[in-house]
Amino acid sequence: MNKNLVKNMYYPPGGILMWIVIFLELITFGMALVAMAAYSKDEPEVFHNSRLLLNTTYGTINTLFLITSGFFMALSVRYLKDGNAKKSSLYLKLTMLGGLLFLILKTIEYNAKIDAGLTLEYNTFFSFYWMLTLFHVIHVLVGLVILTIVYFDLKKKKEQTNLDDFEASAAFWHMCDLIWLLLFPIIYLIF
Amino acid sequence: MTKKNLLSTWILLIALTLLVVFFSLFFDGENYLATIILLISALKFLAISFYFMEMKKAHVFWKTTIIVFLLLFIGIVLIIS
């Protein structure tokens, strides 16, 4: 095997450790979603009627927020690689705004569900809904904290910002997109 | 990844999101709905990992791993449901 291939294998974009974390997270969420699909076979009507109680519009808008936020993150990385710290910083702020909008809409959605009595104990579908979406929200919150730290680092060091750290943070943020892309169709659309 | 590529990917992702919601609204109850929704979602998943996360430039091991994960996940969910 040549030297470049070996290097590439151990250095995926964002770093090997971040990708191990990403795969572990994807497997965890994946297994929970498979369990949800399996439980739906025992109570198909409960799952269908419960799914209809969810607000698909909120789910769709939140998907658009996260996709757009991911797009800004990718642009931010691109600009930093090009040596344009000012534009990178601008797109990083827009990325965080996308994450904040996601959390605001999720809070509105959660409030509506709690007011309607659709809590964790309501039925099996809503147990999965709360556990999976709340676990995802925690990841978005952690992602926002990481991006805030990276933002202040970028502001201080400008073009001297460590690109590996920046890419690892971006990979974590994109992981939140990937997880949501698995959650959204199964929870909001399929049953 | 060029800015033009990123923009094209973003437009594709928005279009696929709206398409998947359209299918779920207008073909509710159809047997093939879950398959269509999951396949479109898989495309979105690959677009984000390959373009936004720059997996396209990564070693074939990482590309294969992400595709195998996705195929396994979609396959298992489709078999169960």
PDB file of C-alpha atoms in Angstrom:
ATOM      1  CA  MET A   1       0.000   0.000   0.000  1.00  0.00           C
ATOM      2  CA  ASN A   2       1.462   3.390  -0.848  1.00  0.00           C
ATOM      3  CA  LYS A   3       2.160   6.056   1.746  1.00  0.00           C
ATOM      4  CA  ASN A   4      -0.664   8.398   0.655  1.00  0.00           C
ATOM      5  CA  LEU A   5      -3.301   5.690   0.942  1.00  0.00           C
ATOM      6  CA  VAL A   6      -2.146   4.834   4.459  1.00  0.00           C
ATOM      7  CA  LYS A   7      -2.211   8.495   5.422  1.00  0.00           C
ATOM      8  CA  ASN A   8      -5.665   9.082   3.962  1.00  0.00           C
ATOM      9  CA  MET A   9      -7.086   6.063   5.717  1.00  0.00           C
ATOM     10  CA  TYR A  10      -5.971   7.336   9.115  1.00  0.00           C
ATOM     11  CA  TYR A  11      -6.860  10.980   8.393  1.00  0.00           C
ATOM     12  CA  PRO A  12     -10.472  11.243   7.206  1.00  0.00           C
ATOM     13  CA  PRO A  13     -11.777  14.853   7.031  1.00  0.00           C
ATOM     14  CA  GLY A  14     -12.253  15.878  10.672  1.00  0.00           C
ATOM     15  CA  GLY A  15      -9.851  13.250  12.049  1.00  0.00           C
ATOM     16  CA  ILE A  16     -10.107   9.531  12.815  1.00  0.00           C
ATOM     17  CA  LEU A  17     -11.243  10.022  16.425  1.00  0.00           C
ATOM     18  CA  MET A  18     -14.143  12.229  15.341  1.00  0.00           C
ATOM     19  CA  TRP A  19     -15.195   9.633  12.767  1.00  0.00           C
ATOM     20  CA  ILE A  20     -15.120   6.882  15.388  1.00  0.00           C
ATOM     21  CA  VAL A  21     -17.442   9.072  17.500  1.00  0.00           C
ATOM     22  CA  ILE A  22     -19.650   9.732  14.444  1.00  0.00           C
ATOM     23  CA  PHE A  23     -20.009   6.026  13.652  1.00  0.00           C
ATOM     24  CA  LEU A  24     -20.737   5.147  17.279  1.00  0.00           C
ATOM     25  CA  GLU A  25     -23.454   7.830  17.381  1.00  0.00           C
ATOM     26  CA  LEU A  26     -24.941   6.718  14.061  1.00  0.00           C
ATOM     27  CA  ILE A  27     -25.002   3.094  15.209  1.00  0.00           C
ATOM     28  CA  THR A  28     -26.633   4.069  18.532  1.00  0.00           C
ATOM     29  CA  PHE A  29     -29.369   6.153  16.877  1.00  0.00           C
ATOM     30  CA  GLY A  30     -29.695   3.561  14.097  1.00  0.00           C
ATOM     31  CA  MET A  31     -30.312   0.733  16.577  1.00  0.00           C
ATOM     32  CA  ALA A  32     -32.898   2.807  18.460  1.00  0.00           C
ATOM     33  CA  LEU A  33     -34.722   3.580  15.192  1.00  0.00           C
ATOM     34  CA  VAL A  34     -34.657  -0.102  14.204  1.00  0.00           C
ATOM     35  CA  ALA A  35     -36.147  -0.894  17.641  1.00  0.00           C
ATOM     36  CA  MET A  36     -38.831   1.750  17.013  1.00  0.00           C
ATOM     37  CA  ALA A  37     -39.683   0.147  13.650  1.00  0.00           C
ATOM     38  CA  ALA A  38     -39.855  -3.277  15.346  1.00  0.00           C
ATOM     39  CA  TYR A  39     -42.199  -2.003  18.091  1.00  0.00           C
ATOM     40  CA  SER A  40     -44.431  -0.403  15.442  1.00  0.00           C
ATOM     41  CA  LYS A  41     -45.270  -3.904  14.152  1.00  0.00           C
ATOM     42  CA  ASP A  42     -46.937  -4.726  17.492  1.00  0.00           C
ATOM     43  CA  GLU A  43     -49.013  -1.527  17.562  1.00  0.00           C
ATOM     44  CA  PRO A  44     -49.347  -0.269  13.951  1.00  0.00           C
ATOM     45  CA  GLU A  45     -52.483   1.801  14.635  1.00  0.00           C
ATOM     46  CA  VAL A  46     -51.026   3.446  17.738  1.00  0.00           C
ATOM     47  CA  PHE A  47     -47.899   4.410  15.778  1.00  0.00           C
ATOM     48  CA  HIS A  48     -49.896   5.699  12.792  1.00  0.00           C
ATOM     49  CA  ASN A  49     -52.308   7.764  14.893  1.00  0.00           C
ATOM     50  CA  SER A  50     -49.472   9.105  17.056  1.00  0.00           C
ATOM     51  CA  ARG A  51     -47.427  10.062  14.012  1.00  0.00           C
ATOM     52  CA  LEU A  52     -50.422  12.076  12.775  1.00  0.00           C
ATOM     53  CA  LEU A  53     -50.299  14.028  16.062  1.00  0.00           C
ATOM     54  CA  LEU A  54     -46.824  15.330  15.168  1.00  0.00           C
ATOM     55  CA  ASN A  55     -46.432  18.603  13.305  1.00  0.00           C
ATOM     56  CA  THR A  56     -44.758  17.668   9.997  1.00  0.00           C
ATOM     57  CA  THR A  57     -44.370  21.356   9.108  1.00  0.00           C
ATOM     58  CA  TYR A  58     -42.198  21.926  12.199  1.00  0.00           C
ATOM     59  CA  GLY A  59     -40.173  18.833  11.342  1.00  0.00           C
ATOM     60  CA  THR A  60     -39.697  19.979   7.744  1.00  0.00           C
ATOM     61  CA  ILE A  61     -38.697  23.529   8.701  1.00  0.00           C
ATOM     62  CA  ASN A  62     -36.248  22.127  11.252  1.00  0.00           C
ATOM     63  CA  THR A  63     -34.757  19.893   8.544  1.00  0.00           C
ATOM     64  CA  LEU A  64     -34.305  22.956   6.323  1.00  0.00           C
ATOM     65  CA  PHE A  65     -32.674  24.856   9.226  1.00  0.00           C
ATOM     66  CA  LEU A  66     -30.166  22.062   9.845  1.00  0.00           C
ATOM     67  CA  ILE A  67     -29.378  21.518   6.156  1.00  0.00           C
ATOM     68  CA  THR A  68     -28.829  25.248   5.633  1.00  0.00           C
ATOM     69  CA  SER A  69     -26.743  25.435   8.799  1.00  0.00           C
ATOM     70  CA  GLY A  70     -24.626  22.523   7.497  1.00  0.00           C
ATOM     71  CA  PHE A  71     -24.201  24.343   4.183  1.00  0.00           C
ATOM     72  CA  PHE A  72     -22.907  27.448   6.002  1.00  0.00           C
ATOM     73  CA  MET A  73     -20.560  25.246   8.051  1.00  0.00           C
ATOM     74  CA  ALA A  74     -19.111  23.709   4.878  1.00  0.00           C
ATOM     75  CA  LEU A  75     -18.642  27.226   3.446  1.00  0.00           C
ATOM     76  CA  SER A  76     -16.964  28.358   6.666  1.00  0.00           C
ATOM     77  CA  VAL A  77     -14.422  25.502   6.387  1.00  0.00           C
ATOM     78  CA  ARG A  78     -13.889  26.309   2.690  1.00  0.00           C
ATOM     79  CA  TYR A  79     -13.168  29.989   3.424  1.00  0.00           C
ATOM     80  CA  LEU A  80     -10.769  29.141   6.250  1.00  0.00           C
ATOM     81  CA  LYS A  81      -8.865  26.816   3.908  1.00  0.00           C
ATOM     82  CA  ASP A  82      -8.713  29.692   1.414  1.00  0.00           C
ATOM     83  CA  GLY A  83      -7.203  31.903   4.150  1.00  0.00           C
ATOM     84  CA  ASN A  84     -10.255  34.170   4.465  1.00  0.00           C
ATOM     85  CA  ALA A  85     -10.861  34.195   8.233  1.00  0.00           C
ATOM     86  CA  LYS A  86     -13.362  37.084   8.040  1.00  0.00           C
ATOM     87  CA  LYS A  87     -15.774  35.234   5.732  1.00  0.00           C
ATOM     88  CA  SER A  88     -15.171  31.983   7.607  1.00  0.00           C
ATOM     89  CA  SER A  89     -16.211  33.738  10.821  1.00  0.00           C
ATOM     90  CA  LEU A  90     -19.340  35.188   9.157  1.00  0.00           C
ATOM     91  CA  TYR A  91     -20.476  31.762   7.929  1.00  0.00           C
ATOM     92  CA  LEU A  92     -19.682  30.223  11.294  1.00  0.00           C
ATOM     93  CA  LYS A  93     -22.047  32.745  12.922  1.00  0.00           C
ATOM     94  CA  LEU A  94     -24.741  31.863  10.351  1.00  0.00           C
ATOM     95  CA  THR A  95     -24.171  28.163  11.147  1.00  0.00           C
ATOM     96  CA  MET A  96     -24.800  28.839  14.828  1.00  0.00           C
ATOM     97  CA  LEU A  97     -27.891  30.893  13.966  1.00  0.00           C
ATOM     98  CA  GLY A  98     -29.285  27.874  12.082  1.00  0.00           C
ATOM     99  CA  GLY A  99     -28.673  25.711  15.161  1.00  0.00           C
ATOM    100  CA  LEU A 100     -30.362  28.263  17.427  1.00  0.00           C
ATOM    101  CA  LEU A 101     -33.413  28.485  15.149  1.00  0.00           C
ATOM    102  CA  PHE A 102     -33.623  24.677  15.217  1.00  0.00           C
ATOM    103  CA  LEU A 103     -33.621  24.714  19.024  1.00  0.00           C
ATOM    104  CA  ILE A 104     -36.223  27.518  19.219  1.00  0.00           C
ATOM    105  CA  LEU A 105     -38.634  25.652  16.921  1.00  0.00           C
ATOM    106  CA  LYS A 106     -38.002  22.394  18.785  1.00  0.00           C
ATOM    107  CA  THR A 107     -38.856  24.162  22.069  1.00  0.00           C
ATOM    108  CA  ILE A 108     -42.130  25.445  20.549  1.00  0.00           C
ATOM    109  CA  GLU A 109     -42.909  21.909  19.328  1.00  0.00           C
ATOM    110  CA  TYR A 110     -42.100  20.365  22.722  1.00  0.00           C
ATOM    111  CA  ASN A 111     -44.306  22.930  24.518  1.00  0.00           C
ATOM    112  CA  ALA A 112     -47.243  22.096  22.236  1.00  0.00           C
ATOM    113  CA  LYS A 113     -46.768  18.368  22.891  1.00  0.00           C
ATOM    114  CA  ILE A 114     -46.560  18.847  26.673  1.00  0.00           C
ATOM    115  CA  ASP A 115     -49.686  21.079  26.645  1.00  0.00           C
ATOM    116  CA  ALA A 116     -51.552  18.379  24.699  1.00  0.00           C
ATOM    117  CA  GLY A 117     -50.464  15.759  27.266  1.00  0.00           C
ATOM    118  CA  LEU A 118     -48.328  13.897  24.731  1.00  0.00           C
ATOM    119  CA  THR A 119     -45.502  13.191  27.140  1.00  0.00           C
ATOM    120  CA  LEU A 120     -42.965  10.366  27.465  1.00  0.00           C
ATOM    121  CA  GLU A 121     -45.488   8.060  29.185  1.00  0.00           C
ATOM    122  CA  TYR A 122     -48.349   8.674  26.696  1.00  0.00           C
ATOM    123  CA  ASN A 123     -47.568   5.600  24.550  1.00  0.00           C
ATOM    124  CA  THR A 124     -44.677   3.652  22.980  1.00  0.00           C
ATOM    125  CA  PHE A 125     -44.448   5.969  19.971  1.00  0.00           C
ATOM    126  CA  PHE A 126     -44.096   9.062  22.120  1.00  0.00           C
ATOM    127  CA  SER A 127     -41.546   7.336  24.385  1.00  0.00           C
ATOM    128  CA  PHE A 128     -39.361   6.847  21.306  1.00  0.00           C
ATOM    129  CA  TYR A 129     -40.183  10.355  20.023  1.00  0.00           C
ATOM    130  CA  TRP A 130     -39.078  12.057  23.249  1.00  0.00           C
ATOM    131  CA  MET A 131     -36.007   9.923  23.865  1.00  0.00           C
ATOM    132  CA  LEU A 132     -34.643  10.132  20.331  1.00  0.00           C
ATOM    133  CA  THR A 133     -35.370  13.801  19.649  1.00  0.00           C
ATOM    134  CA  LEU A 134     -34.200  14.940  23.107  1.00  0.00           C
ATOM    135  CA  PHE A 135     -30.970  12.944  22.719  1.00  0.00           C
ATOM    136  CA  HIS A 136     -30.502  14.661  19.357  1.00  0.00           C
ATOM    137  CA  VAL A 137     -31.219  18.100  20.886  1.00  0.00           C
ATOM    138  CA  ILE A 138     -28.457  17.419  23.445  1.00  0.00           C
ATOM    139  CA  HIS A 139     -26.066  16.808  20.541  1.00  0.00           C
ATOM    140  CA  VAL A 140     -27.112  20.074  18.886  1.00  0.00           C
ATOM    141  CA  LEU A 141     -26.510  21.905  22.196  1.00  0.00           C
ATOM    142  CA  VAL A 142     -23.048  20.321  22.545  1.00  0.00           C
ATOM    143  CA  GLY A 143     -22.361  21.212  18.893  1.00  0.00           C
ATOM    144  CA  LEU A 144     -23.292  24.837  19.533  1.00  0.00           C
ATOM    145  CA  VAL A 145     -20.953  24.990  22.538  1.00  0.00           C
ATOM    146  CA  ILE A 146     -18.110  23.557  20.406  1.00  0.00           C
ATOM    147  CA  LEU A 147     -18.826  26.032  17.579  1.00  0.00           C
ATOM    148  CA  THR A 148     -18.870  28.940  20.054  1.00  0.00           C
ATOM    149  CA  ILE A 149     -15.421  27.934  21.344  1.00  0.00           C
ATOM    150  CA  VAL A 150     -14.170  27.575  17.747  1.00  0.00           C
ATOM    151  CA  TYR A 151     -15.674  30.978  16.875  1.00  0.00           C
ATOM    152  CA  PHE A 152     -13.765  32.771  19.666  1.00  0.00           C
ATOM    153  CA  ASP A 153     -10.603  30.887  18.709  1.00  0.00           C
ATOM    154  CA  LEU A 154     -11.053  31.997  15.092  1.00  0.00           C
ATOM    155  CA  LYS A 155     -11.665  35.588  16.205  1.00  0.00           C
ATOM    156  CA  LYS A 156      -8.442  35.552  18.249  1.00  0.00           C
ATOM    157  CA  LYS A 157      -6.070  33.684  15.942  1.00  0.00           C
ATOM    158  CA  LYS A 158      -7.652  34.485  12.529  1.00  0.00           C
ATOM    159  CA  GLU A 159      -5.840  32.575   9.729  1.00  0.00           C
ATOM    160  CA  GLN A 160      -3.614  30.834  12.323  1.00  0.00           C
ATOM    161  CA  THR A 161      -6.602  28.846  13.633  1.00  0.00           C
ATOM    162  CA  ASN A 162      -5.867  25.113  13.761  1.00  0.00           C
ATOM    163  CA  LEU A 163      -7.586  23.711  10.664  1.00  0.00           C
ATOM    164  CA  ASP A 164      -7.737  20.161  12.078  1.00  0.00           C
ATOM    165  CA  ASP A 165      -9.684  21.355  15.141  1.00  0.00           C
ATOM    166  CA  PHE A 166     -11.932  23.455  12.933  1.00  0.00           C
ATOM    167  CA  GLU A 167     -12.655  20.488  10.633  1.00  0.00           C
ATOM    168  CA  ALA A 168     -13.311  18.184  13.603  1.00  0.00           C
ATOM    169  CA  SER A 169     -15.855  20.690  14.992  1.00  0.00           C
ATOM    170  CA  ALA A 170     -17.470  20.936  11.551  1.00  0.00           C
ATOM    171  CA  ALA A 171     -17.659  17.123  11.343  1.00  0.00           C
ATOM    172  CA  PHE A 172     -19.434  17.031  14.731  1.00  0.00           C
ATOM    173  CA  TRP A 173     -21.930  19.638  13.512  1.00  0.00           C
ATOM    174  CA  HIS A 174     -22.594  17.706  10.291  1.00  0.00           C
ATOM    175  CA  MET A 175     -23.120  14.580  12.407  1.00  0.00           C
ATOM    176  CA  CYS A 176     -26.127  16.372  13.977  1.00  0.00           C
ATOM    177  CA  ASP A 177     -27.486  16.805  10.408  1.00  0.00           C
ATOM    178  CA  LEU A 178     -26.889  13.131   9.610  1.00  0.00           C
ATOM    179  CA  ILE A 179     -28.656  11.953  12.762  1.00  0.00           C
ATOM    180  CA  TRP A 180     -31.616  14.249  12.042  1.00  0.00           C
ATOM    181  CA  LEU A 181     -31.798  12.896   8.481  1.00  0.00           C
ATOM    182  CA  LEU A 182     -32.349   9.436   9.980  1.00  0.00           C
ATOM    183  CA  LEU A 183     -34.817  10.621  12.655  1.00  0.00           C
ATOM    184  CA  PHE A 184     -37.011  12.908  10.527  1.00  0.00           C
ATOM    185  CA  PRO A 185     -38.313  10.421   7.914  1.00  0.00           C
ATOM    186  CA  ILE A 186     -38.875   7.597  10.394  1.00  0.00           C
ATOM    187  CA  ILE A 187     -40.499   9.564  13.218  1.00  0.00           C
ATOM    188  CA  TYR A 188     -42.430  12.174  11.190  1.00  0.00           C
ATOM    189  CA  LEU A 189     -43.247  10.492   7.876  1.00  0.00           C
ATOM    190  CA  ILE A 190     -43.220   6.718   7.726  1.00  0.00           C
ATOM    191  CA  PHE A 191     -45.662   5.280  10.299  1.00  0.00           C
TER     192      PHE A 191
ATOM    193  CA  MET B   1     -15.035  21.141  -2.322  1.00  0.00           C
ATOM    194  CA  THR B   2     -15.745  24.242  -4.420  1.00  0.00           C
ATOM    195  CA  LYS B   3     -18.339  26.796  -3.348  1.00  0.00           C
ATOM    196  CA  LYS B   4     -20.333  26.005  -6.492  1.00  0.00           C
ATOM    197  CA  ASN B   5     -20.433  22.296  -5.548  1.00  0.00           C
ATOM    198  CA  LEU B   6     -21.554  23.157  -2.035  1.00  0.00           C
ATOM    199  CA  LEU B   7     -24.325  25.424  -3.338  1.00  0.00           C
ATOM    200  CA  SER B   8     -25.537  22.730  -5.777  1.00  0.00           C
ATOM    201  CA  THR B   9     -25.565  20.180  -2.933  1.00  0.00           C
ATOM    202  CA  TRP B  10     -27.574  22.552  -0.720  1.00  0.00           C
ATOM    203  CA  ILE B  11     -30.161  23.150  -3.466  1.00  0.00           C
ATOM    204  CA  LEU B  12     -30.419  19.385  -4.049  1.00  0.00           C
ATOM    205  CA  LEU B  13     -30.896  18.761  -0.328  1.00  0.00           C
ATOM    206  CA  ILE B  14     -33.674  21.379  -0.067  1.00  0.00           C
ATOM    207  CA  ALA B  15     -35.405  19.945  -3.158  1.00  0.00           C
ATOM    208  CA  LEU B  16     -35.180  16.357  -1.842  1.00  0.00           C
ATOM    209  CA  THR B  17     -36.543  17.427   1.567  1.00  0.00           C
ATOM    210  CA  LEU B  18     -39.572  19.063  -0.049  1.00  0.00           C
ATOM    211  CA  LEU B  19     -40.019  16.058  -2.363  1.00  0.00           C
ATOM    212  CA  VAL B  20     -40.024  13.603   0.529  1.00  0.00           C
ATOM    213  CA  VAL B  21     -42.654  15.659   2.392  1.00  0.00           C
ATOM    214  CA  PHE B  22     -44.739  15.891  -0.810  1.00  0.00           C
ATOM    215  CA  PHE B  23     -44.654  12.092  -1.165  1.00  0.00           C
ATOM    216  CA  SER B  24     -45.634  11.546   2.462  1.00  0.00           C
ATOM    217  CA  LEU B  25     -48.609  13.935   2.127  1.00  0.00           C
ATOM    218  CA  PHE B  26     -49.990  12.778  -1.208  1.00  0.00           C
ATOM    219  CA  PHE B  27     -49.181   9.053  -1.134  1.00  0.00           C
ATOM    220  CA  ASP B  28     -50.070   8.365   2.509  1.00  0.00           C
ATOM    221  CA  GLY B  29     -50.990   4.721   3.066  1.00  0.00           C
ATOM    222  CA  GLU B  30     -49.349   3.404  -0.113  1.00  0.00           C
ATOM    223  CA  ASN B  31     -47.200   0.279   0.321  1.00  0.00           C
ATOM    224  CA  TYR B  32     -44.174   1.736  -1.439  1.00  0.00           C
ATOM    225  CA  LEU B  33     -44.164   5.024   0.538  1.00  0.00           C
ATOM    226  CA  ALA B  34     -41.657   3.894   3.196  1.00  0.00           C
ATOM    227  CA  THR B  35     -39.250   2.666   0.486  1.00  0.00           C
ATOM    228  CA  ILE B  36     -39.389   5.955  -1.442  1.00  0.00           C
ATOM    229  CA  ILE B  37     -39.006   8.080   1.702  1.00  0.00           C
ATOM    230  CA  LEU B  38     -36.055   6.036   2.963  1.00  0.00           C
ATOM    231  CA  LEU B  39     -34.303   6.000  -0.414  1.00  0.00           C
ATOM    232  CA  ILE B  40     -34.608   9.780  -0.816  1.00  0.00           C
ATOM    233  CA  SER B  41     -33.397  10.234   2.777  1.00  0.00           C
ATOM    234  CA  ALA B  42     -30.431   7.957   2.002  1.00  0.00           C
ATOM    235  CA  LEU B  43     -29.524  10.213  -0.938  1.00  0.00           C
ATOM    236  CA  LYS B  44     -29.606  13.239   1.369  1.00  0.00           C
ATOM    237  CA  PHE B  45     -27.442  11.392   3.901  1.00  0.00           C
ATOM    238  CA  LEU B  46     -24.859  10.612   1.211  1.00  0.00           C
ATOM    239  CA  ALA B  47     -24.929  14.189  -0.147  1.00  0.00           C
ATOM    240  CA  ILE B  48     -24.116  15.602   3.304  1.00  0.00           C
ATOM    241  CA  SER B  49     -21.402  13.064   4.078  1.00  0.00           C
ATOM    242  CA  PHE B  50     -19.736  13.152   0.660  1.00  0.00           C
ATOM    243  CA  TYR B  51     -19.936  16.896  -0.069  1.00  0.00           C
ATOM    244  CA  PHE B  52     -20.435  18.860   3.173  1.00  0.00           C
ATOM    245  CA  MET B  53     -18.188  16.501   5.182  1.00  0.00           C
ATOM    246  CA  GLU B  54     -15.809  16.010   2.236  1.00  0.00           C
ATOM    247  CA  MET B  55     -15.982  12.210   2.407  1.00  0.00           C
ATOM    248  CA  LYS B  56     -15.592  12.307  -1.368  1.00  0.00           C
ATOM    249  CA  LYS B  57     -11.911  13.084  -0.811  1.00  0.00           C
ATOM    250  CA  ALA B  58     -11.454  10.458   1.916  1.00  0.00           C
ATOM    251  CA  HIS B  59      -9.947   6.997   1.627  1.00  0.00           C
ATOM    252  CA  VAL B  60     -12.184   4.318   0.073  1.00  0.00           C
ATOM    253  CA  PHE B  61     -12.401   2.609   3.484  1.00  0.00           C
ATOM    254  CA  TRP B  62     -14.409   5.520   4.927  1.00  0.00           C
ATOM    255  CA  LYS B  63     -16.626   5.826   1.867  1.00  0.00           C
ATOM    256  CA  THR B  64     -17.391   2.102   1.973  1.00  0.00           C
ATOM    257  CA  THR B  65     -18.047   2.156   5.717  1.00  0.00           C
ATOM    258  CA  ILE B  66     -20.602   4.964   5.469  1.00  0.00           C
ATOM    259  CA  ILE B  67     -22.361   3.325   2.503  1.00  0.00           C
ATOM    260  CA  VAL B  68     -22.434  -0.083   4.237  1.00  0.00           C
ATOM    261  CA  PHE B  69     -23.887   1.515   7.397  1.00  0.00           C
ATOM    262  CA  LEU B  70     -26.571   3.267   5.361  1.00  0.00           C
ATOM    263  CA  LEU B  71     -27.481   0.154   3.334  1.00  0.00           C
ATOM    264  CA  LEU B  72     -27.690  -1.954   6.494  1.00  0.00           C
ATOM    265  CA  PHE B  73     -29.838   0.629   8.284  1.00  0.00           C
ATOM    266  CA  ILE B  74     -32.260   1.218   5.384  1.00  0.00           C
ATOM    267  CA  GLY B  75     -32.396  -2.517   4.617  1.00  0.00           C
ATOM    268  CA  ILE B  76     -33.201  -3.534   8.208  1.00  0.00           C
ATOM    269  CA  VAL B  77     -35.850  -0.804   8.642  1.00  0.00           C
ATOM    270  CA  LEU B  78     -37.494  -1.754   5.320  1.00  0.00           C
ATOM    271  CA  ILE B  79     -37.484  -5.477   6.146  1.00  0.00           C
ATOM    272  CA  ILE B  80     -39.025  -4.815   9.566  1.00  0.00           C
ATOM    273  CA  SER B  81     -41.620  -2.311   8.389  1.00  0.00           C
TER     274      SER B  81
END
